[in-house]
Structure formats: structure tokens, C-alpha cells
mmCIF file of C-alpha atoms in Angstrom:
data_model
loop_
_atom_site.group_PDB
_atom_site.id
_atom_site.type_symbol
_atom_site.label_atom_id
_atom_site.label_comp_id
_atom_site.label_asym_id
_atom_site.label_seq_id
_atom_site.Cartn_x
_atom_site.Cartn_y
_atom_site.Cartn_z
ATOM 1 C CA MET A 1 11.241 18.405 -29.742
ATOM 2 C CA SER A 2 7.769 16.875 -29.728
ATOM 3 C CA ASP A 3 7.337 13.132 -30.187
ATOM 4 C CA THR A 4 5.326 13.812 -33.366
ATOM 5 C CA VAL A 5 8.144 15.715 -35.062
ATOM 6 C CA GLU A 6 10.757 13.234 -33.821
ATOM 7 C CA ASP A 7 8.765 10.290 -35.184
ATOM 8 C CA LEU A 8 8.239 12.130 -38.479
ATOM 9 C CA LEU A 9 11.949 12.815 -38.884
ATOM 10 C CA ARG A 10 12.903 9.239 -38.051
ATOM 11 C CA HIS A 11 10.324 7.971 -40.559
ATOM 12 C CA HIS A 12 11.637 10.138 -43.398
ATOM 13 C CA ALA A 13 15.378 9.880 -42.636
ATOM 14 C CA PRO A 14 16.110 6.640 -44.561
ATOM 15 C CA GLN A 15 14.060 7.782 -47.549
ATOM 16 C CA VAL A 16 15.871 11.127 -47.667
ATOM 17 C CA LEU A 17 19.255 9.420 -47.383
ATOM 18 C CA GLY A 18 18.270 6.938 -50.057
ATOM 19 C CA ALA A 19 17.238 9.773 -52.390
ATOM 20 C CA LEU A 20 20.577 11.564 -51.943
ATOM 21 C CA VAL A 21 22.693 8.438 -52.387
ATOM 22 C CA ARG A 22 20.710 7.396 -55.461
ATOM 23 C CA ARG A 23 21.028 10.858 -56.993
ATOM 24 C CA TYR A 24 24.543 11.901 -55.999
ATOM 25 C CA GLY A 25 26.397 8.908 -54.532
ATOM 26 C CA HIS A 26 28.896 9.727 -51.730
ATOM 27 C CA PHE A 27 27.216 7.632 -49.023
ATOM 28 C CA ASP A 28 29.237 9.021 -46.109
ATOM 29 C CA ALA A 29 28.940 12.660 -47.175
ATOM 30 C CA ALA A 30 25.250 12.214 -47.943
ATOM 31 C CA GLU A 31 24.675 10.699 -44.508
ATOM 32 C CA ASP A 32 26.338 13.684 -42.851
ATOM 33 C CA ALA A 33 24.228 16.076 -44.927
ATOM 34 C CA VAL A 34 21.023 14.272 -43.956
ATOM 35 C CA GLN A 35 21.961 14.443 -40.277
ATOM 36 C CA GLU A 36 22.487 18.210 -40.599
ATOM 37 C CA ALA A 37 19.122 18.588 -42.317
ATOM 38 C CA LEU A 38 17.407 16.565 -39.589
ATOM 39 C CA LEU A 39 19.010 18.677 -36.870
ATOM 40 C CA ALA A 40 17.895 21.860 -38.610
ATOM 41 C CA ALA A 41 14.333 20.551 -38.963
ATOM 42 C CA ALA A 42 14.273 19.418 -35.334
ATOM 43 C CA GLY A 43 15.083 22.968 -34.286
ATOM 44 C CA GLN A 44 12.691 24.731 -36.659
ATOM 45 C CA TRP A 45 9.621 22.576 -37.192
ATOM 46 C CA PRO A 46 8.273 22.436 -33.605
ATOM 47 C CA GLY A 47 7.911 26.240 -33.637
ATOM 48 C CA ALA A 48 7.383 27.036 -37.321
ATOM 49 C CA GLY A 49 5.252 24.022 -38.123
ATOM 50 C CA VAL A 50 5.799 20.965 -40.316
ATOM 51 C CA PRO A 51 5.984 21.831 -44.044
ATOM 52 C CA ASP A 52 3.422 20.419 -46.459
ATOM 53 C CA ASN A 53 6.049 18.208 -48.097
ATOM 54 C CA PRO A 54 8.421 17.261 -45.259
ATOM 55 C CA ARG A 55 10.401 14.740 -47.281
ATOM 56 C CA GLY A 56 10.857 17.143 -50.157
ATOM 57 C CA CYS A 57 11.945 19.864 -47.755
ATOM 58 C CA LEU A 58 14.476 17.589 -46.088
ATOM 59 C CA ILE A 59 15.833 16.468 -49.465
ATOM 60 C CA LYS A 60 16.222 20.077 -50.573
ATOM 61 C CA VAL A 61 18.088 21.115 -47.420
ATOM 62 C CA ALA A 62 20.241 17.994 -47.328
ATOM 63 C CA SER A 63 21.078 18.305 -51.026
ATOM 64 C CA ARG A 64 22.260 21.874 -50.508
ATOM 65 C CA ARG A 65 24.380 20.807 -47.550
ATOM 66 C CA LEU A 66 25.874 17.996 -49.621
ATOM 67 C CA VAL A 67 26.703 20.283 -52.553
ATOM 68 C CA ASP A 68 28.207 22.844 -50.185
ATOM 69 C CA ALA A 69 30.298 20.145 -48.541
ATOM 70 C CA LEU A 70 31.614 18.939 -51.895
ATOM 71 C CA ARG A 71 32.519 22.492 -52.880
ATOM 72 C CA ALA A 72 34.192 23.280 -49.550
ATOM 73 C CA ASP A 73 36.287 20.155 -49.313
ATOM 74 C CA ASP A 74 39.833 21.102 -50.278
ATOM 75 C CA ALA A 75 40.638 17.484 -51.045
ATOM 76 C CA ARG A 76 37.937 17.513 -53.694
ATOM 77 C CA ARG A 77 38.871 20.675 -55.547
ATOM 78 C CA ALA A 78 39.147 18.618 -58.695
ATOM 79 C CA ARG A 79 35.446 17.855 -58.399
ATOM 80 C CA GLU A 80 34.348 21.489 -58.572
ATOM 81 C CA GLU A 81 32.766 21.000 -61.953
ATOM 82 C CA LYS A 82 30.792 18.056 -60.627
ATOM 83 C CA ALA A 83 29.596 20.143 -57.689
ATOM 84 C CA VAL A 84 28.343 22.840 -60.089
ATOM 85 C CA ALA A 85 26.512 20.180 -62.057
ATOM 86 C CA LEU A 86 24.993 18.849 -58.878
ATOM 87 C CA GLY A 87 23.794 22.352 -58.080
ATOM 88 C CA ALA A 88 22.056 22.525 -61.441
ATOM 89 C CA ARG A 89 20.361 19.203 -60.786
ATOM 90 C CA LEU A 90 19.314 20.462 -57.381
ATOM 91 C CA ALA A 91 17.612 23.486 -58.928
ATOM 92 C CA ALA A 92 15.918 21.246 -61.472
ATOM 93 C CA GLY A 93 13.944 19.222 -58.964
ATOM 94 C CA SER A 94 15.405 18.399 -55.599
ATOM 95 C CA GLY A 95 12.018 18.753 -53.909
ATOM 96 C CA ARG A 96 10.585 15.622 -55.476
ATOM 97 C CA ALA A 97 9.585 12.982 -52.966
ATOM 98 C CA PRO A 98 11.881 9.932 -52.964
ATOM 99 C CA ARG A 99 10.820 6.564 -54.172
ATOM 100 C CA GLU A 100 9.685 4.264 -51.381
ATOM 101 C CA ASP A 101 12.068 1.643 -52.783
ATOM 102 C CA ASP A 102 15.026 3.774 -51.658
ATOM 103 C CA THR A 103 14.591 2.505 -48.105
ATOM 104 C CA LEU A 104 14.846 -1.084 -49.276
ATOM 105 C CA SER A 105 17.862 -0.176 -51.407
ATOM 106 C CA LEU A 106 19.515 1.245 -48.286
ATOM 107 C CA LEU A 107 18.866 -2.019 -46.450
ATOM 108 C CA PHE A 108 20.584 -3.947 -49.247
ATOM 109 C CA LEU A 109 23.476 -1.475 -49.231
ATOM 110 C CA CYS A 110 23.930 -1.822 -45.460
ATOM 111 C CA CYS A 111 23.827 -5.618 -45.642
ATOM 112 C CA ARG A 112 26.407 -6.131 -48.360
ATOM 113 C CA PRO A 113 28.138 -9.524 -48.011
ATOM 114 C CA GLU A 114 31.616 -8.013 -47.573
ATOM 115 C CA LEU A 115 30.519 -6.464 -44.265
ATOM 116 C CA THR A 116 30.630 -8.496 -41.067
ATOM 117 C CA PRO A 117 27.318 -9.042 -39.217
ATOM 118 C CA PRO A 118 28.243 -6.484 -36.495
ATOM 119 C CA ALA A 119 29.047 -3.937 -39.208
ATOM 120 C CA GLN A 120 25.792 -4.702 -41.036
ATOM 121 C CA ILE A 121 23.821 -4.180 -37.824
ATOM 122 C CA ALA A 122 25.600 -0.930 -36.989
ATOM 123 C CA LEU A 123 25.216 0.529 -40.478
ATOM 124 C CA THR A 124 21.566 -0.537 -40.697
ATOM 125 C CA LEU A 125 20.725 1.097 -37.372
ATOM 126 C CA ARG A 126 22.579 4.241 -38.424
ATOM 127 C CA ALA A 127 21.431 4.678 -42.021
ATOM 128 C CA VAL A 128 17.981 3.090 -41.986
ATOM 129 C CA GLY A 129 17.043 3.272 -38.317
ATOM 130 C CA GLY A 130 18.248 6.832 -37.871
ATOM 131 C CA LEU A 131 19.913 6.079 -34.519
ATOM 132 C CA THR A 132 22.886 8.138 -33.410
ATOM 133 C CA THR A 133 26.299 6.581 -32.933
ATOM 134 C CA ALA A 134 25.890 6.901 -29.164
ATOM 135 C CA GLU A 135 22.511 5.118 -29.264
ATOM 136 C CA ILE A 136 23.927 2.279 -31.379
ATOM 137 C CA ALA A 137 26.931 1.952 -29.063
ATOM 138 C CA ARG A 138 24.638 1.647 -26.032
ATOM 139 C CA ALA A 139 22.466 -0.891 -27.849
ATOM 140 C CA CYS A 140 25.495 -3.013 -28.776
ATOM 141 C CA LEU A 141 27.237 -2.518 -25.417
ATOM 142 C CA VAL A 142 30.452 -1.140 -26.885
ATOM 143 C CA PRO A 143 32.205 2.209 -26.298
ATOM 144 C CA GLU A 144 31.000 5.040 -28.516
ATOM 145 C CA ALA A 145 34.488 5.487 -30.004
ATOM 146 C CA THR A 146 34.576 1.805 -30.976
ATOM 147 C CA MET A 147 31.161 2.050 -32.613
ATOM 148 C CA ALA A 148 32.184 5.224 -34.461
ATOM 149 C CA GLN A 149 35.178 3.387 -35.915
ATOM 150 C CA ARG A 150 33.013 0.412 -36.852
ATOM 151 C CA ILE A 151 30.523 2.627 -38.685
ATOM 152 C CA THR A 152 33.310 4.577 -40.398
ATOM 153 C CA ARG A 153 34.936 1.374 -41.658
ATOM 154 C CA ALA A 154 31.563 0.109 -42.883
ATOM 155 C CA LYS A 155 30.942 3.363 -44.769
ATOM 156 C CA GLN A 156 34.360 3.088 -46.397
ATOM 157 C CA LYS A 157 33.584 -0.433 -47.591
ATOM 158 C CA VAL A 158 30.315 0.617 -49.243
ATOM 159 C CA ARG A 159 31.815 3.778 -50.747
ATOM 160 C CA GLY A 160 31.407 3.653 -54.492
ATOM 161 C CA ALA A 161 28.983 0.731 -54.351
ATOM 162 C CA ALA A 162 26.147 0.968 -56.846
ATOM 163 C CA PHE A 163 22.961 2.227 -55.217
ATOM 164 C CA GLY A 164 19.640 0.569 -55.907
ATOM 165 C CA ARG A 165 18.140 -2.829 -55.508
ATOM 166 C CA PRO A 166 20.866 -5.243 -56.715
ATOM 167 C CA ASP A 167 20.183 -7.581 -59.608
ATOM 168 C CA ASN A 168 20.651 -10.541 -57.288
ATOM 169 C CA TRP A 169 18.466 -8.984 -54.587
ATOM 170 C CA ALA A 170 16.566 -12.226 -53.967
ATOM 171 C CA GLN A 171 19.819 -13.997 -53.105
ATOM 172 C CA ARG A 172 20.852 -11.156 -50.797
ATOM 173 C CA LEU A 173 17.473 -10.772 -49.104
ATOM 174 C CA PRO A 174 18.307 -13.486 -46.506
ATOM 175 C CA ALA A 175 21.233 -11.322 -45.301
ATOM 176 C CA VAL A 176 18.867 -8.366 -44.842
ATOM 177 C CA LEU A 177 16.357 -10.477 -42.927
ATOM 178 C CA HIS A 178 19.091 -12.097 -40.841
ATOM 179 C CA THR A 179 20.426 -8.674 -39.843
ATOM 180 C CA LEU A 180 16.964 -7.519 -38.769
ATOM 181 C CA TYR A 181 16.475 -10.794 -36.872
ATOM 182 C CA LEU A 182 19.796 -10.349 -35.037
ATOM 183 C CA ILE A 183 18.801 -6.815 -34.031
ATOM 184 C CA PHE A 184 15.471 -8.082 -32.713
ATOM 185 C CA ASN A 185 16.991 -11.005 -30.816
ATOM 186 C CA GLU A 186 19.484 -8.762 -29.045
ATOM 187 C CA GLY A 187 16.630 -6.468 -28.072
ATOM 188 C CA TYR A 188 14.309 -9.250 -26.933
ATOM 189 C CA THR A 189 16.911 -11.176 -24.913
ATOM 190 C CA ALA A 190 20.042 -9.156 -24.243
ATOM 191 C CA THR A 191 23.183 -11.262 -24.275
ATOM 192 C CA SER A 192 24.635 -9.325 -21.344
ATOM 193 C CA GLY A 193 23.850 -6.607 -18.859
ATOM 194 C CA ARG A 194 21.404 -5.909 -16.069
ATOM 195 C CA SER A 195 18.216 -5.974 -18.126
ATOM 196 C CA LEU A 196 16.701 -9.010 -19.784
ATOM 197 C CA GLN A 197 15.354 -6.928 -22.671
ATOM 198 C CA ARG A 198 16.213 -3.806 -24.651
ATOM 199 C CA ARG A 199 12.780 -2.752 -25.778
ATOM 200 C CA ASP A 200 13.937 0.140 -27.944
ATOM 201 C CA LEU A 201 16.176 -2.166 -29.966
ATOM 202 C CA ALA A 202 13.449 -4.787 -30.430
ATOM 203 C CA GLY A 203 10.986 -2.057 -31.369
ATOM 204 C CA GLU A 204 13.396 -0.658 -33.947
ATOM 205 C CA ALA A 205 13.810 -4.102 -35.525
ATOM 206 C CA ILE A 206 10.024 -4.444 -35.781
ATOM 207 C CA ARG A 207 9.730 -0.966 -37.331
ATOM 208 C CA LEU A 208 12.370 -1.721 -39.952
ATOM 209 C CA THR A 209 10.831 -5.112 -40.741
ATOM 210 C CA ARG A 210 7.414 -3.481 -41.158
ATOM 211 C CA MET A 211 9.080 -1.167 -43.646
ATOM 212 C CA ALA A 212 10.578 -4.100 -45.548
ATOM 213 C CA HIS A 213 7.208 -5.895 -45.569
ATOM 214 C CA ARG A 214 5.489 -2.789 -46.910
ATOM 215 C CA LEU A 215 8.000 -2.653 -49.760
ATOM 216 C CA LEU A 216 7.991 -6.434 -50.418
ATOM 217 C CA PRO A 217 4.432 -7.474 -49.481
ATOM 218 C CA ASP A 218 4.441 -10.631 -51.600
ATOM 219 C CA ILE A 219 7.617 -12.201 -50.153
ATOM 220 C CA GLY A 220 6.523 -14.847 -47.655
ATOM 221 C CA GLU A 221 9.706 -14.821 -45.588
ATOM 222 C CA VAL A 222 9.489 -11.060 -45.009
ATOM 223 C CA ALA A 223 5.933 -11.476 -43.727
ATOM 224 C CA GLY A 224 7.072 -14.500 -41.724
ATOM 225 C CA LEU A 225 9.841 -12.538 -40.013
ATOM 226 C CA LEU A 226 7.493 -9.685 -39.124
ATOM 227 C CA ALA A 227 4.952 -12.193 -37.768
ATOM 228 C CA LEU A 228 7.660 -13.934 -35.733
ATOM 229 C CA MET A 229 8.775 -10.652 -34.186
ATOM 230 C CA LEU A 230 5.224 -9.582 -33.339
ATOM 231 C CA LEU A 231 4.261 -12.938 -31.840
ATOM 232 C CA THR A 232 7.458 -13.105 -29.796
ATOM 233 C CA ASP A 233 7.403 -9.485 -28.671
ATOM 234 C CA ALA A 234 3.769 -9.891 -27.604
ATOM 235 C CA ARG A 235 5.045 -11.767 -24.516
ATOM 236 C CA ARG A 236 7.569 -9.155 -23.389
ATOM 237 C CA ASP A 237 5.545 -7.648 -20.502
ATOM 238 C CA ALA A 238 5.032 -11.089 -18.970
ATOM 239 C CA ARG A 239 8.675 -12.190 -19.261
ATOM 240 C CA THR A 240 9.858 -10.402 -16.129
ATOM 241 C CA GLY A 241 8.523 -10.117 -12.607
ATOM 242 C CA PRO A 242 8.290 -6.977 -10.442
ATOM 243 C CA GLY A 243 12.012 -7.074 -9.673
ATOM 244 C CA GLY A 244 13.053 -7.693 -13.271
ATOM 245 C CA ASP A 245 13.557 -11.416 -12.715
ATOM 246 C CA LEU A 246 13.018 -13.766 -15.644
ATOM 247 C CA VAL A 247 9.678 -15.587 -15.838
ATOM 248 C CA PRO A 248 9.782 -18.732 -18.062
ATOM 249 C CA LEU A 249 7.151 -19.239 -20.743
ATOM 250 C CA ASP A 250 5.143 -21.883 -18.883
ATOM 251 C CA GLU A 251 4.827 -19.632 -15.804
ATOM 252 C CA GLN A 252 3.902 -16.377 -17.561
ATOM 253 C CA ASP A 253 0.617 -14.588 -16.939
ATOM 254 C CA ARG A 254 -0.923 -14.811 -20.401
ATOM 255 C CA GLU A 255 -3.347 -12.002 -19.596
ATOM 256 C CA ARG A 256 -0.327 -9.718 -19.894
ATOM 257 C CA TRP A 257 0.393 -10.852 -23.449
ATOM 258 C CA ASP A 258 -0.375 -8.317 -26.187
ATOM 259 C CA LYS A 259 -3.481 -9.784 -27.815
ATOM 260 C CA ALA A 260 -3.479 -7.304 -30.706
ATOM 261 C CA ALA A 261 0.111 -8.200 -31.631
ATOM 262 C CA ILE A 262 -0.759 -11.910 -31.481
ATOM 263 C CA GLU A 263 -3.764 -11.436 -33.754
ATOM 264 C CA GLU A 264 -1.703 -9.443 -36.255
ATOM 265 C CA GLY A 265 1.116 -11.989 -36.177
ATOM 266 C CA VAL A 266 -1.229 -14.957 -36.625
ATOM 267 C CA ALA A 267 -2.947 -13.251 -39.568
ATOM 268 C CA LEU A 268 0.414 -12.462 -41.189
ATOM 269 C CA VAL A 269 1.823 -15.963 -40.906
ATOM 270 C CA THR A 270 -1.453 -17.553 -41.995
ATOM 271 C CA ARG A 271 -1.417 -15.506 -45.200
ATOM 272 C CA ALA A 272 2.302 -16.113 -45.726
ATOM 273 C CA LEU A 273 1.978 -19.888 -45.368
ATOM 274 C CA GLY A 274 -0.654 -19.864 -48.083
ATOM 275 C CA THR A 275 1.635 -18.259 -50.666
ATOM 276 C CA GLY A 276 3.980 -21.175 -51.311
ATOM 277 C CA PRO A 277 6.579 -23.396 -49.661
ATOM 278 C CA ALA A 278 7.243 -22.309 -46.069
ATOM 279 C CA GLY A 279 10.627 -20.834 -45.226
ATOM 280 C CA PRO A 280 12.409 -20.827 -41.857
ATOM 281 C CA TYR A 281 10.943 -17.533 -40.629
ATOM 282 C CA GLN A 282 7.422 -18.622 -41.545
ATOM 283 C CA LEU A 283 7.909 -21.908 -39.676
ATOM 284 C CA ARG A 284 9.309 -20.130 -36.607
ATOM 285 C CA ALA A 285 6.348 -17.762 -36.729
ATOM 286 C CA ALA A 286 3.924 -20.689 -36.988
ATOM 287 C CA ILE A 287 5.488 -22.204 -33.843
ATOM 288 C CA ALA A 288 5.167 -18.866 -32.047
ATOM 289 C CA ALA A 289 1.540 -18.692 -33.181
ATOM 290 C CA VAL A 290 0.762 -22.058 -31.576
ATOM 291 C CA HIS A 291 2.146 -20.730 -28.291
ATOM 292 C CA GLY A 292 0.337 -17.414 -28.716
ATOM 293 C CA GLU A 293 -3.071 -18.979 -29.319
ATOM 294 C CA ALA A 294 -2.849 -21.498 -26.445
ATOM 295 C CA PRO A 295 -5.024 -20.297 -23.540
ATOM 296 C CA SER A 296 -2.627 -21.881 -21.032
ATOM 297 C CA ALA A 297 0.719 -23.667 -20.909
ATOM 298 C CA GLU A 298 -1.067 -26.973 -20.338
ATOM 299 C CA ALA A 299 -3.244 -26.455 -23.420
ATOM 300 C CA THR A 300 -0.281 -25.914 -25.781
ATOM 301 C CA ASP A 301 -0.369 -28.272 -28.747
ATOM 302 C CA TRP A 302 3.166 -29.635 -28.452
ATOM 303 C CA ARG A 303 2.586 -32.305 -31.082
ATOM 304 C CA GLU A 304 1.899 -29.611 -33.664
ATOM 305 C CA ILE A 305 4.963 -27.705 -32.474
ATOM 306 C CA LEU A 306 7.114 -30.832 -32.790
ATOM 307 C CA GLY A 307 5.837 -31.392 -36.319
ATOM 308 C CA LEU A 308 6.752 -27.828 -37.247
ATOM 309 C CA TYR A 309 10.209 -28.225 -35.709
ATOM 310 C CA ASP A 310 10.722 -31.403 -37.712
ATOM 311 C CA VAL A 311 10.154 -29.414 -40.898
ATOM 312 C CA LEU A 312 12.270 -26.474 -39.657
ATOM 313 C CA VAL A 313 15.240 -28.666 -38.733
ATOM 314 C CA GLY A 314 15.022 -30.229 -42.168
ATOM 315 C CA LEU A 315 15.555 -26.756 -43.647
ATOM 316 C CA VAL A 316 17.867 -25.276 -41.002
ATOM 317 C CA PRO A 317 19.634 -28.049 -39.035
ATOM 318 C CA GLY A 318 21.386 -25.576 -36.751
ATOM 319 C CA PRO A 319 22.145 -26.222 -33.067
ATOM 320 C CA VAL A 320 19.580 -23.711 -31.791
ATOM 321 C CA GLU A 321 16.811 -25.191 -33.917
ATOM 322 C CA ARG A 322 17.738 -28.721 -32.813
ATOM 323 C CA LEU A 323 17.867 -27.676 -29.157
ATOM 324 C CA ASN A 324 14.392 -26.150 -29.395
ATOM 325 C CA ARG A 325 13.169 -29.297 -31.117
ATOM 326 C CA ALA A 326 14.598 -31.347 -28.223
ATOM 327 C CA VAL A 327 12.352 -29.408 -25.837
ATOM 328 C CA ALA A 328 9.349 -30.229 -28.016
ATOM 329 C CA VAL A 329 10.402 -33.897 -28.064
ATOM 330 C CA ALA A 330 10.515 -33.838 -24.252
ATOM 331 C CA MET A 331 7.047 -32.299 -24.037
ATOM 332 C CA VAL A 332 5.592 -34.972 -26.343
ATOM 333 C CA HIS A 333 7.608 -38.083 -25.492
ATOM 334 C CA GLY A 334 8.973 -37.360 -22.012
ATOM 335 C CA PRO A 335 12.117 -35.721 -20.549
ATOM 336 C CA GLU A 336 14.334 -38.753 -21.133
ATOM 337 C CA ALA A 337 13.651 -38.621 -24.866
ATOM 338 C CA GLY A 338 14.427 -34.914 -24.872
ATOM 339 C CA LEU A 339 17.673 -35.455 -22.971
ATOM 340 C CA ALA A 340 18.788 -38.017 -25.522
ATOM 341 C CA GLU A 341 18.371 -35.352 -28.224
ATOM 342 C CA VAL A 342 20.185 -32.698 -26.168
ATOM 343 C CA ASP A 343 23.136 -34.994 -25.514
ATOM 344 C CA LEU A 344 23.708 -35.250 -29.273
ATOM 345 C CA LEU A 345 24.141 -31.494 -29.643
ATOM 346 C CA GLU A 346 27.377 -29.614 -29.879
ATOM 347 C CA GLY A 347 28.279 -26.209 -31.230
ATOM 348 C CA GLU A 348 27.792 -22.588 -30.294
ATOM 349 C CA LEU A 349 24.941 -22.993 -27.826
ATOM 350 C CA GLY A 350 26.642 -21.321 -24.878
ATOM 351 C CA HIS A 351 24.642 -21.586 -21.682
ATOM 352 C CA ARG A 352 21.437 -22.609 -23.475
ATOM 353 C CA ARG A 353 22.305 -26.298 -23.702
ATOM 354 C CA ASP A 354 23.010 -26.638 -19.970
ATOM 355 C CA ALA A 355 19.923 -24.589 -19.113
ATOM 356 C CA VAL A 356 17.720 -26.941 -21.130
ATOM 357 C CA ARG A 357 19.519 -29.994 -19.692
ATOM 358 C CA GLY A 358 18.866 -28.683 -16.190
ATOM 359 C CA HIS A 359 15.163 -28.262 -16.920
ATOM 360 C CA LEU A 360 14.806 -31.732 -18.437
ATOM 361 C CA LEU A 361 16.875 -33.401 -15.717
ATOM 362 C CA GLU A 362 14.686 -31.735 -13.098
ATOM 363 C CA ARG A 363 11.574 -33.049 -14.831
ATOM 364 C CA ALA A 364 13.168 -36.511 -14.991
ATOM 365 C CA GLY A 365 13.822 -36.442 -11.230
ATOM 366 C CA ASP A 366 17.647 -36.318 -11.344
ATOM 367 C CA LEU A 367 17.896 -33.313 -9.052
ATOM 368 C CA ALA A 368 21.641 -33.429 -8.377
ATOM 369 C CA ALA A 369 22.480 -33.478 -12.084
ATOM 370 C CA ALA A 370 19.882 -30.774 -12.726
ATOM 371 C CA ARG A 371 21.430 -28.538 -10.069
ATOM 372 C CA ALA A 372 24.879 -28.977 -11.619
ATOM 373 C CA ALA A 373 23.529 -28.157 -15.092
ATOM 374 C CA TYR A 374 21.797 -24.992 -13.848
ATOM 375 C CA GLU A 375 24.975 -23.853 -12.084
ATOM 376 C CA SER A 376 27.026 -24.520 -15.197
ATOM 377 C CA ALA A 377 24.583 -22.511 -17.326
ATOM 378 C CA ALA A 378 24.616 -19.617 -14.842
ATOM 379 C CA ALA A 379 28.402 -19.479 -15.003
ATOM 380 C CA GLN A 380 28.335 -19.163 -18.795
ATOM 381 C CA THR A 381 25.787 -16.398 -19.361
ATOM 382 C CA MET A 382 26.614 -12.684 -19.119
ATOM 383 C CA SER A 383 22.962 -11.702 -18.589
ATOM 384 C CA LEU A 384 22.366 -10.865 -14.936
ATOM 385 C CA PRO A 385 18.615 -11.727 -15.019
ATOM 386 C CA GLU A 386 19.416 -15.120 -16.535
ATOM 387 C CA GLN A 387 22.138 -15.690 -13.938
ATOM 388 C CA ARG A 388 19.689 -14.942 -11.104
ATOM 389 C CA TYR A 389 17.049 -17.224 -12.611
ATOM 390 C CA LEU A 390 19.426 -20.152 -13.169
ATOM 391 C CA ARG A 391 21.026 -19.864 -9.742
ATOM 392 C CA GLY A 392 17.579 -19.656 -8.215
ATOM 393 C CA ARG A 393 16.592 -22.889 -9.950
ATOM 394 C CA ALA A 394 19.774 -24.534 -8.663
ATOM 395 C CA ALA A 395 19.156 -23.256 -5.124
ATOM 396 C CA ARG A 396 15.673 -24.758 -5.085
ATOM 397 C CA LEU A 397 17.200 -28.174 -5.711
ATOM 398 C CA THR A 398 19.852 -27.889 -2.991
ATOM 399 C CA PRO A 399 19.220 -30.450 -0.237
#
């Protein structure tokens, strides 16, 4: 299958699924019908050509598969009348293109509050991202059978849920954005494994967030999240050396940064900040923009970054935000001041706290304590590139 057809199918998949679920319900059966329609198109379109209305064609085929499935299911014999009615509705206009809002409705459906974050991520990647169960399992580093069960349970929980943008969509939008952010973070810095990054996963998060921004162009936090992803992902080629080893921000070759992504991200966050009070994603994007626009590590405006972190921590006083602020404090007021902030932190920071302590202790000249902190951090992370980097820093400080 050509890349053009594959990209086209992936682009239309969530809209086709959204159209079926909105029209007929039956999320799990509709998802199966859409997958069958996509497989049929993948086999036919490269040779026969792409139809003039690809979405309408996919909806028509998937709708027929769904109606057939409802009719053939022995357990649903009592619904035969409903299946006949569905067939009549199919004949009346199944080729109409779906509303663009269906994709956003799918995102809200996949991020319902009764689902756990892992289930939200899995269902989002499946229903909106169009990834197969095997691809999602590889992305989340779990066996395919485990991921299949997770997706099945998630589908069962959303079965019968009303489709469409919920009345309280503004209150539920943070869950959608948080899910997309988690997907991106796992792609940008993998929590375990041999590779520092999973580019496909980060790219999928950016694609889905672009989709959300297109559907909600006036929501500042959606634009802020997209800007944050673009500005962060712009550094990906410079984050690893020839052997895949981690390269810290202050040592990266900035000529390898994606200038177009930085320009787009800066423009997005600049517009978003002008629309009203800044939210957490806009503030994180503004911090990333300061890094992105600095011509060198030495030229970074750390005072501006510290000011932005002060505002961010006021909104989101989480351990990660406070740890990042401690680094900014160290860059403005010296490593001892930063260490004093780090020593106040507790919580789910994992190896990050000791890694930052090692860096600040090294800058402060306490090499023995820095070496111990690096070794402690290396023992806590499951990422092999991070382990190599941290142990390398410790080895450099060994007498």
C-alpha cells in the first residue's frame, strides 16, 4: 500500500468511526466495521484509484458491514427490526461526509473520566489514531494480549455512552489534553527500553493535537499544547549522539533543531497568550519558546524562564513543575539555591530528582555527593540511554 493511500485512510478513519457511532451507536461493532472497510480500501484503492469522496465511500462500506454484523449476530436476533431500519437509513444517505466535529467527539468519548489514564491512551490511539492493537502494545511496552484486553474493557465501559460533544465538554477538555500530553511524553522520552525516543508515538500525539486545534481553534490551551509539542519535538534530532546516547540540552547542536517547528510553535503560543489568561500548557510552551529562540545555551534568558515557572507553579504546584523551577533557580541564583529547592521536594519524581541533584552538586563542586546522586538516579530509571548517560556522568567524577 502506498504511503499516500495509507495516510489518507488514517486521516479519515476517526471521522468515519465518529459518523457510524453518532448514527448507529454500538461503538465496538462500529469500530470493527470501520477496520474492515479500511482493510478493503487498502486492498482496492492502490490499484483501482482513490474514489472522489473517500470518506463517503468508507462510511458506506463500513455502514453495510455494521448492518450485516447486527443481522448476523445470533445474540442480537431480537434487534432484527432495528437492523432493517438501519438498512433503510443507510439507503437514505450513508454517503454523506461526516461532520468534522465527530473526531473531537471521539476524543471526548475515549477520555471519559471513568476510564483510567492507560485505558484512555489505548482507546484514543485505537479509535482516533487508527493504530492497530499490536502497534499500541509495542508503543506502551505491554504484550499484545494484555493490550487487547485493555482495549476491550475500555470499549465495554463506553458502550451505551451518548455520542457527541458532552454538555460539560469544557470541564472534560483537560482530560483530553492530558491524554494527548501523556502520549507525547512517552514518545519523546520513553520511560523504559533501549531507545530514548519513540518518534512514531510523539508524531501521533502531534497529529491528534493538530486535529483538536483545528476543531477548537479559539481555545488557548489547545494551541498551547500543540505549541509545546512542536517546540519540544523540534530538538529531537539533537537529543542523541551517533550511538544513541543522550545529549543534554546545554550540549546540543542547535543547528540540528527544526527551525520550522520552532517558528510555528512560537507563533502559536504568541497568539494563544494574547487570547486571555495563560494556562499551564501555554506557560510550558512559552518556556520552551525561550529555549528555542536562544542562539546558544549561554544566551538563554533564565530570568524570564524563572518568572514563567513562578507563574506555572502557582497554577500547577506539582513536583515536576517545582523540580524544573529549581533548575531555573540554580541558573539564576547559583547551584546552592537550586539545591535548597530540590531538597524540599518529595513525591513521584523517580530518578529525576537525583539526576538534577547530581547536576547541581557537580556545579557546586561537591563531586563525591554528585557521583552518588548520579549513581542513585541510574539505578532508578528503566531507560537504557538514561542509564548510560547517568553512569557516564558518575564515572567522570570518579577519582
